[in-house]
Amino acid sequence: MFELGLGIVALAGLLALAFAAVLTAWILKQPKGSKKVSKLSDIIHEGAMTFLNSEYKPLIVFVAIMAIVIYLTPIPNAAALAFIGGAFCSALAGNIGMRIATRSNARAATGAKKEIGRGLKIGFSSGAVMGMTVVGLALIGLTIVYNFFPDPEIIIGFGFGASSIALFARVGGGIYTKSADMGADLVGKVEEKIPEDDPRNPAVIADNVGDNVGDVAGMGADLFESYVGSIISAIAIGFGGVTIAGTSIPGEDAILYPLLLAAFGVFASMIGAALVRPGKGSDIGSLHNALNKGVFGSAILMIIFAYFLTNHFLDTLGPFYAMVTGLGAGIAIGLTSEYFTESRFRPTRSIAEASQTGPATNIVSGFSVGLGSTLIPVVSVCIAIGLSWYFAGLYGIPIAAVGMLSTLGMTLATDTYGPVNDNAAGIAEMGGMGSEVRTRTEKLDAVGNTTAAIGKGFAIGAAALTAIALFSAYIDKVGIEAQQLSINEPMVMIGLFIGGLLTFVFSALTMSSVGRGASSMVKEVRRQFKEIPGILEGEAEPEYRRCVRISTRTGLKNMLLPGSLAVVVPILVGLWSVQVLGGLLAGAIITGLLLAITLANTGAAWDNAKKYIEEGSLGGKGSEAHAASVIGDTVGDPFKDTSGPSLNILIKLMAMISLLFVPLFA
Amino acid sequence: MFELGLGIVALAGLLALAFAAVLTAWILKQPKGSKKVSKLSDIIHEGAMTFLNSEYKPLIVFVAIMAIVIYLTPIPNAAALAFIGGAFCSALAGNIGMRIATRSNARAATGAKKEIGRGLKIGFSSGAVMGMTVVGLALIGLTIVYNFFPDPEIIIGFGFGASSIALFARVGGGIYTKSADMGADLVGKVEEKIPEDDPRNPAVIADNVGDNVGDVAGMGADLFESYVGSIISAIAIGFGGVTIAGTSIPGEDAILYPLLLAAFGVFASMIGAALVRPGKGSDIGSLHNALNKGVFGSAILMIIFAYFLTNHFLDTLGPFYAMVTGLGAGIAIGLTSEYFTESRFRPTRSIAEASQTGPATNIVSGFSVGLGSTLIPVVSVCIAIGLSWYFAGLYGIPIAAVGMLSTLGMTLATDTYGPVNDNAAGIAEMGGMGSEVRTRTEKLDAVGNTTAAIGKGFAIGAAALTAIALFSAYIDKVGIEAQQLSINEPMVMIGLFIGGLLTFVFSALTMSSVGRGASSMVKEVRRQFKEIPGILEGEAEPEYRRCVRISTRTGLKNMLLPGSLAVVVPILVGLWSVQVLGGLLAGAIITGLLLAITLANTGAAWDNAKKYIEEGSLGGKGSEAHAASVIGDTVGDPFKDTSGPSLNILIKLMAMISLLFVPLFA
């Protein structure tokens, strides 16, 4: 029975990969467009692969060192193997996702030339390849590891591998993308007054590469980690069996249940993806509807599937309710992000209005919107914690996280759709595809901005719930008495403070890296404008690759300090006191969630306030309000795309390490 | 013996008041200056008193309602009386402090005309009046209440009274001052390019009133609350006796000890104040030294006094070490603020340099400096918690807080010195006292900026340690089992999340209030510039009072929502679950400390980066870098003077309410 279950899970994983392969074949059959367009896409592709390949070097070193560390500590040796496997699967998923994304951008632009819905379809399919590859590799990896080593201590190694790649991809990619973006904007838009994505700007390719490196590979690795982490924490807590309201669930069932939920999620996601059929309507609303049908369709299907699964497989419906709570929290967080960051609604409008009195009021108003936007997401997380515990005890928390992430194949597809169509819009501009195509790709990009904002909110929520699940598993496993973990214990309080502190210091490091990277980029762009004759007249080609190199170097160099902080501090603190480490994890999760939401929503709201003005409101382009809103947008770049998302990794990674290294601390 | 001790404490309080009276008499004897200067001071005085008087109305309503609530709940009825007493003492201290501050500004400017050291002396004396009035009224109030009602439950009422006034003074005052400041700068400096403190700016008086309302009355009420709160939490924990490392201290001694420490602090502060003797040197360094002599002199004296007191009065030196830990943490936090916000050091320089690439990099770099500046203060607080607990158990935590605040008479004097000399510089400019006096008062103001930044850091540290002490007293009194307070309990975790959330939402509310207030101010100033002929030529007098009224209204109206949040949420949560409330307090303290430091230091660093450029670096006034730094400075206004300091009150007030209402929750 157990083997049969694992088999179904592995099969679901294979099916997901097959689905991704079919979509890939379809995408590659689409016309790539004119020679110029095709060449632009190739340069972006090449830049993105250069970054990935450069990233692999420090990454392999890191994985090798950590594998040795795991091998030398009292953690079972096979965990080192699982760790390498996890790292490999995550890196592979990112590689495939980015390869396809950078092959789809020109095709999406060319598709949009024919019909706007075609552009959406190509962008979405590219995202679905990423989504399905992530869940497919995760499920296959987990079942293989568990099949050979049915021991939670070893499977945690797999999760830690995923965490390590996520760290490099999110932090390094986040620094990369925003150094390029800020640098491009500061000289191009602000100093030289040339438009966004103008081919005369030497940093424009680096900026477009950044969208892939940060928003595709970074987001994918982030959610791969959450997906794997939520399942692993359920296995860690479920191992040995759990009792829910008097009904006992044997260990094997408690382990298989989250895996089966995830497997059913694959089917729900595939059906959801098939529901995304853009009609003839070309307005933003109907494009949106096409994507929403997929997201909500798969969520509803998932609830139905999960109900039958739980009813047949377990003797209690408790875990089903827990799972629904998680799914509900995910949707609530996503919708809140939409409300706070879309210019249709009051908050972003108020930022646009505040821009009329200059950049200072734009910044203050944006930041206060971001701070206030934490209310509903945090309350949603609290409700999810409370209810999932109420319905299924400690086991309920990871199950809620699994529920939130079960339809990841679909949600990640809509997230990744954003950067692909952002690239498509850039290529349409750079490739001179004409104003109509430009308008169409911009519409597709606008839809993508919303899905990206929702996706960011969802990623934060998923990270928080996964981290809480991993934290619960850590406490469960470390086996200290509850009274020693009282918030009134000075050691616990110190831990809470250090945990909160880490999130602030980590954000400071990532943010200042972007600042420094943007500075180097500004200098290089200024140099090229000065030294290359005819560049501003469009007669000479800028040296794009030099800018790509600067971003790559900045991203790789600056991820080391925050990255090692995230890895080394929990281990050192754990060696000192498992009490302090418990406090540290709780403090980091709480403060990290708040800070991540604030940074993400502030940045997105600034971005859309600017877009709102650019659409002609409050004076439109060229007005004082517009100039102010451009500054807010630029400040928001590292907020929403570097520091905010990096916090997701920090809180999960620290919880994962703590859980893995329990045998060393004990 | 106990009565004798209380007598000494009361005597120290009376002595502090007498000292304040002597200083007041000396200040009022100083020449007020020319008619124009004198009139300016009168307008500021009148504006400040108008705000105070308007503030008293909602305040009396609030105090009346809360007194009735306390009376109706199972809290001892006399606590309602103590509550009114606490509110009265705090309001009285603020009233006296602000009265003297607004009588000293012109005198300090006129004194500086004669000799720069005289300006310092007058400003400092004005601050010392505030400091001594605060500690004097606190000690007298506490001894009277404890003499009549020797019951910790009742004396907590006194603390809650102090908290309530602090809430109104800090939040209302903070919104007042920054609405005026931002409004004045946005139209005056940015749009019309007229200098700071220019009498043609209609909002200039409101801005100067704001310095008093926010930085004098607000800061005073904040520290009055911390001072009282730290002593009360020591009494609450010490009542019934404590045992430290096998040595038991009877209840009466444990109660008297913090009061005696505070009484000795009065003497140390008075001697410290006498040490502040500006020599003939007129450079900023030697002015600084004069103040530093007082601060460090009183700290060293305090340690000596405390050693002898502890040695004679108790059978263990544990509490002495705890007290030193607190004092040390206070100094460490203050010095960190100095390092991160002074343009002599790397962080602020880096912000100034980032201004060269525009406002966006100025903002990003400043914010990342602020985030990173949390490291040392939070580690200091952790060390203080750990060591004070190690040396004196649970009792050690409030004693550490008492230690940090023991020389408040002196530290508050240097804090309040800042806004008085800020006003003096403004009056010198507005009153046309000539460039030499202006230069001198600006030097005094520069010294004041540093002491104010240090003072803000100190106020945050004091608030955190006091809040932790009050929180410990709450947990001690609420009597739930330690395992129910485990960070792994879902109820506790939900509490931690809600607590952290409150600090973010509270900051959002206070920050957006300033934004809205500044907007109204901008509109009014623009209107006056347009409608009053000759105003920009200096031929017609602006309608200063209209701007004062706008600030007053904004401050009073907008403090209600964040204020009621701070009062109502803990009571409601406590009625639901004391577990959740425990988590809430811990979460709010941790996140609040981090956020408050970030906001305060970011704002101060932006301010000083601008000053650094204005002194001629990186292109000086009129350069692109300067324009960018002005924007950062404006953004920093609500950060450092409204939202940041308001968090101090939030975390203390919530802990105080929770402690007071324990009988209702139980």
PDB file of C-alpha atoms in Angstrom, chain B residues 252-347:
ATOM      1  CA  GLU B 252      10.228  46.075  51.571  1.00  0.00           C
ATOM      2  CA  ASP B 253      13.895  46.172  50.612  1.00  0.00           C
ATOM      3  CA  ALA B 254      13.225  45.001  47.085  1.00  0.00           C
ATOM      4  CA  ILE B 255      10.684  47.799  46.712  1.00  0.00           C
ATOM      5  CA  LEU B 256      12.830  50.494  48.276  1.00  0.00           C
ATOM      6  CA  TYR B 257      15.988  49.602  46.358  1.00  0.00           C
ATOM      7  CA  PRO B 258      14.966  50.911  42.891  1.00  0.00           C
ATOM      8  CA  LEU B 259      13.517  54.035  44.491  1.00  0.00           C
ATOM      9  CA  LEU B 260      16.767  54.689  46.337  1.00  0.00           C
ATOM     10  CA  LEU B 261      18.767  54.101  43.153  1.00  0.00           C
ATOM     11  CA  ALA B 262      16.623  56.738  41.496  1.00  0.00           C
ATOM     12  CA  ALA B 263      17.073  59.097  44.436  1.00  0.00           C
ATOM     13  CA  PHE B 264      20.852  58.737  44.243  1.00  0.00           C
ATOM     14  CA  GLY B 265      20.532  59.356  40.532  1.00  0.00           C
ATOM     15  CA  VAL B 266      19.113  62.798  41.329  1.00  0.00           C
ATOM     16  CA  PHE B 267      22.287  63.701  43.205  1.00  0.00           C
ATOM     17  CA  ALA B 268      24.495  62.276  40.454  1.00  0.00           C
ATOM     18  CA  SER B 269      22.551  64.263  37.862  1.00  0.00           C
ATOM     19  CA  MET B 270      22.801  67.504  39.812  1.00  0.00           C
ATOM     20  CA  ILE B 271      26.561  67.142  40.146  1.00  0.00           C
ATOM     21  CA  GLY B 272      26.761  66.179  36.473  1.00  0.00           C
ATOM     22  CA  ALA B 273      24.796  69.283  35.524  1.00  0.00           C
ATOM     23  CA  ALA B 274      27.180  71.424  37.531  1.00  0.00           C
ATOM     24  CA  LEU B 275      30.072  69.923  35.545  1.00  0.00           C
ATOM     25  CA  VAL B 276      28.692  71.345  32.305  1.00  0.00           C
ATOM     26  CA  ARG B 277      30.837  74.467  32.037  1.00  0.00           C
ATOM     27  CA  PRO B 278      31.539  75.592  28.519  1.00  0.00           C
ATOM     28  CA  GLY B 279      35.020  77.089  28.384  1.00  0.00           C
ATOM     29  CA  LYS B 280      36.207  79.800  26.050  1.00  0.00           C
ATOM     30  CA  GLY B 281      36.567  77.324  23.150  1.00  0.00           C
ATOM     31  CA  SER B 282      33.945  77.929  20.518  1.00  0.00           C
ATOM     32  CA  ASP B 283      34.517  74.959  18.214  1.00  0.00           C
ATOM     33  CA  ILE B 284      31.933  72.209  18.092  1.00  0.00           C
ATOM     34  CA  GLY B 285      34.338  69.733  19.679  1.00  0.00           C
ATOM     35  CA  SER B 286      34.802  71.706  22.877  1.00  0.00           C
ATOM     36  CA  LEU B 287      31.091  72.493  23.141  1.00  0.00           C
ATOM     37  CA  HIS B 288      30.473  68.814  22.870  1.00  0.00           C
ATOM     38  CA  ASN B 289      33.031  68.059  25.513  1.00  0.00           C
ATOM     39  CA  ALA B 290      31.299  70.366  27.949  1.00  0.00           C
ATOM     40  CA  LEU B 291      28.096  68.353  27.638  1.00  0.00           C
ATOM     41  CA  ASN B 292      29.879  65.013  27.620  1.00  0.00           C
ATOM     42  CA  LYS B 293      31.599  65.829  30.885  1.00  0.00           C
ATOM     43  CA  GLY B 294      28.196  66.130  32.486  1.00  0.00           C
ATOM     44  CA  VAL B 295      26.791  62.928  30.968  1.00  0.00           C
ATOM     45  CA  PHE B 296      29.756  60.693  31.705  1.00  0.00           C
ATOM     46  CA  GLY B 297      30.477  62.398  35.021  1.00  0.00           C
ATOM     47  CA  SER B 298      27.013  61.649  36.325  1.00  0.00           C
ATOM     48  CA  ALA B 299      27.151  58.069  34.996  1.00  0.00           C
ATOM     49  CA  ILE B 300      30.432  57.357  36.783  1.00  0.00           C
ATOM     50  CA  LEU B 301      29.193  58.977  39.980  1.00  0.00           C
ATOM     51  CA  MET B 302      26.035  56.927  39.746  1.00  0.00           C
ATOM     52  CA  ILE B 303      28.003  53.702  39.547  1.00  0.00           C
ATOM     53  CA  ILE B 304      29.978  54.685  42.660  1.00  0.00           C
ATOM     54  CA  PHE B 305      26.844  55.702  44.561  1.00  0.00           C
ATOM     55  CA  ALA B 306      25.046  52.535  43.522  1.00  0.00           C
ATOM     56  CA  TYR B 307      27.938  50.358  44.618  1.00  0.00           C
ATOM     57  CA  PHE B 308      27.880  51.782  48.133  1.00  0.00           C
ATOM     58  CA  LEU B 309      24.108  51.772  48.298  1.00  0.00           C
ATOM     59  CA  THR B 310      23.867  48.132  47.234  1.00  0.00           C
ATOM     60  CA  ASN B 311      26.721  47.086  49.468  1.00  0.00           C
ATOM     61  CA  HIS B 312      25.113  48.610  52.561  1.00  0.00           C
ATOM     62  CA  PHE B 313      21.485  48.078  51.798  1.00  0.00           C
ATOM     63  CA  LEU B 314      21.371  44.546  50.366  1.00  0.00           C
ATOM     64  CA  ASP B 315      23.224  41.350  51.191  1.00  0.00           C
ATOM     65  CA  THR B 316      24.133  40.708  47.574  1.00  0.00           C
ATOM     66  CA  LEU B 317      25.805  42.771  44.886  1.00  0.00           C
ATOM     67  CA  GLY B 318      23.766  41.056  42.140  1.00  0.00           C
ATOM     68  CA  PRO B 319      21.336  43.921  41.626  1.00  0.00           C
ATOM     69  CA  PHE B 320      24.259  46.361  41.443  1.00  0.00           C
ATOM     70  CA  TYR B 321      25.749  44.453  38.532  1.00  0.00           C
ATOM     71  CA  ALA B 322      22.324  44.311  36.862  1.00  0.00           C
ATOM     72  CA  MET B 323      22.034  48.072  37.225  1.00  0.00           C
ATOM     73  CA  VAL B 324      25.494  48.613  35.679  1.00  0.00           C
ATOM     74  CA  THR B 325      24.505  46.388  32.755  1.00  0.00           C
ATOM     75  CA  GLY B 326      21.522  48.614  32.056  1.00  0.00           C
ATOM     76  CA  LEU B 327      23.563  51.801  32.288  1.00  0.00           C
ATOM     77  CA  GLY B 328      26.170  50.290  29.964  1.00  0.00           C
ATOM     78  CA  ALA B 329      23.543  49.250  27.425  1.00  0.00           C
ATOM     79  CA  GLY B 330      22.116  52.771  27.457  1.00  0.00           C
ATOM     80  CA  ILE B 331      25.525  54.267  26.719  1.00  0.00           C
ATOM     81  CA  ALA B 332      26.273  51.695  24.004  1.00  0.00           C
ATOM     82  CA  ILE B 333      22.978  52.420  22.263  1.00  0.00           C
ATOM     83  CA  GLY B 334      23.546  56.164  22.457  1.00  0.00           C
ATOM     84  CA  LEU B 335      27.059  55.897  21.030  1.00  0.00           C
ATOM     85  CA  THR B 336      25.841  53.664  18.208  1.00  0.00           C
ATOM     86  CA  SER B 337      23.292  56.302  17.264  1.00  0.00           C
ATOM     87  CA  GLU B 338      26.104  58.806  17.160  1.00  0.00           C
ATOM     88  CA  TYR B 339      28.227  56.603  14.914  1.00  0.00           C
ATOM     89  CA  PHE B 340      25.451  55.880  12.463  1.00  0.00           C
ATOM     90  CA  THR B 341      24.076  59.388  12.227  1.00  0.00           C
ATOM     91  CA  GLU B 342      27.086  61.700  12.423  1.00  0.00           C
ATOM     92  CA  SER B 343      28.679  62.894   9.221  1.00  0.00           C
ATOM     93  CA  ARG B 344      32.135  62.373  10.724  1.00  0.00           C
ATOM     94  CA  PHE B 345      31.632  58.640  10.290  1.00  0.00           C
ATOM     95  CA  ARG B 346      31.380  56.299   7.332  1.00  0.00           C
ATOM     96  CA  PRO B 347      27.605  55.501   7.261  1.00  0.00           C
TER      97      PRO B 347
END
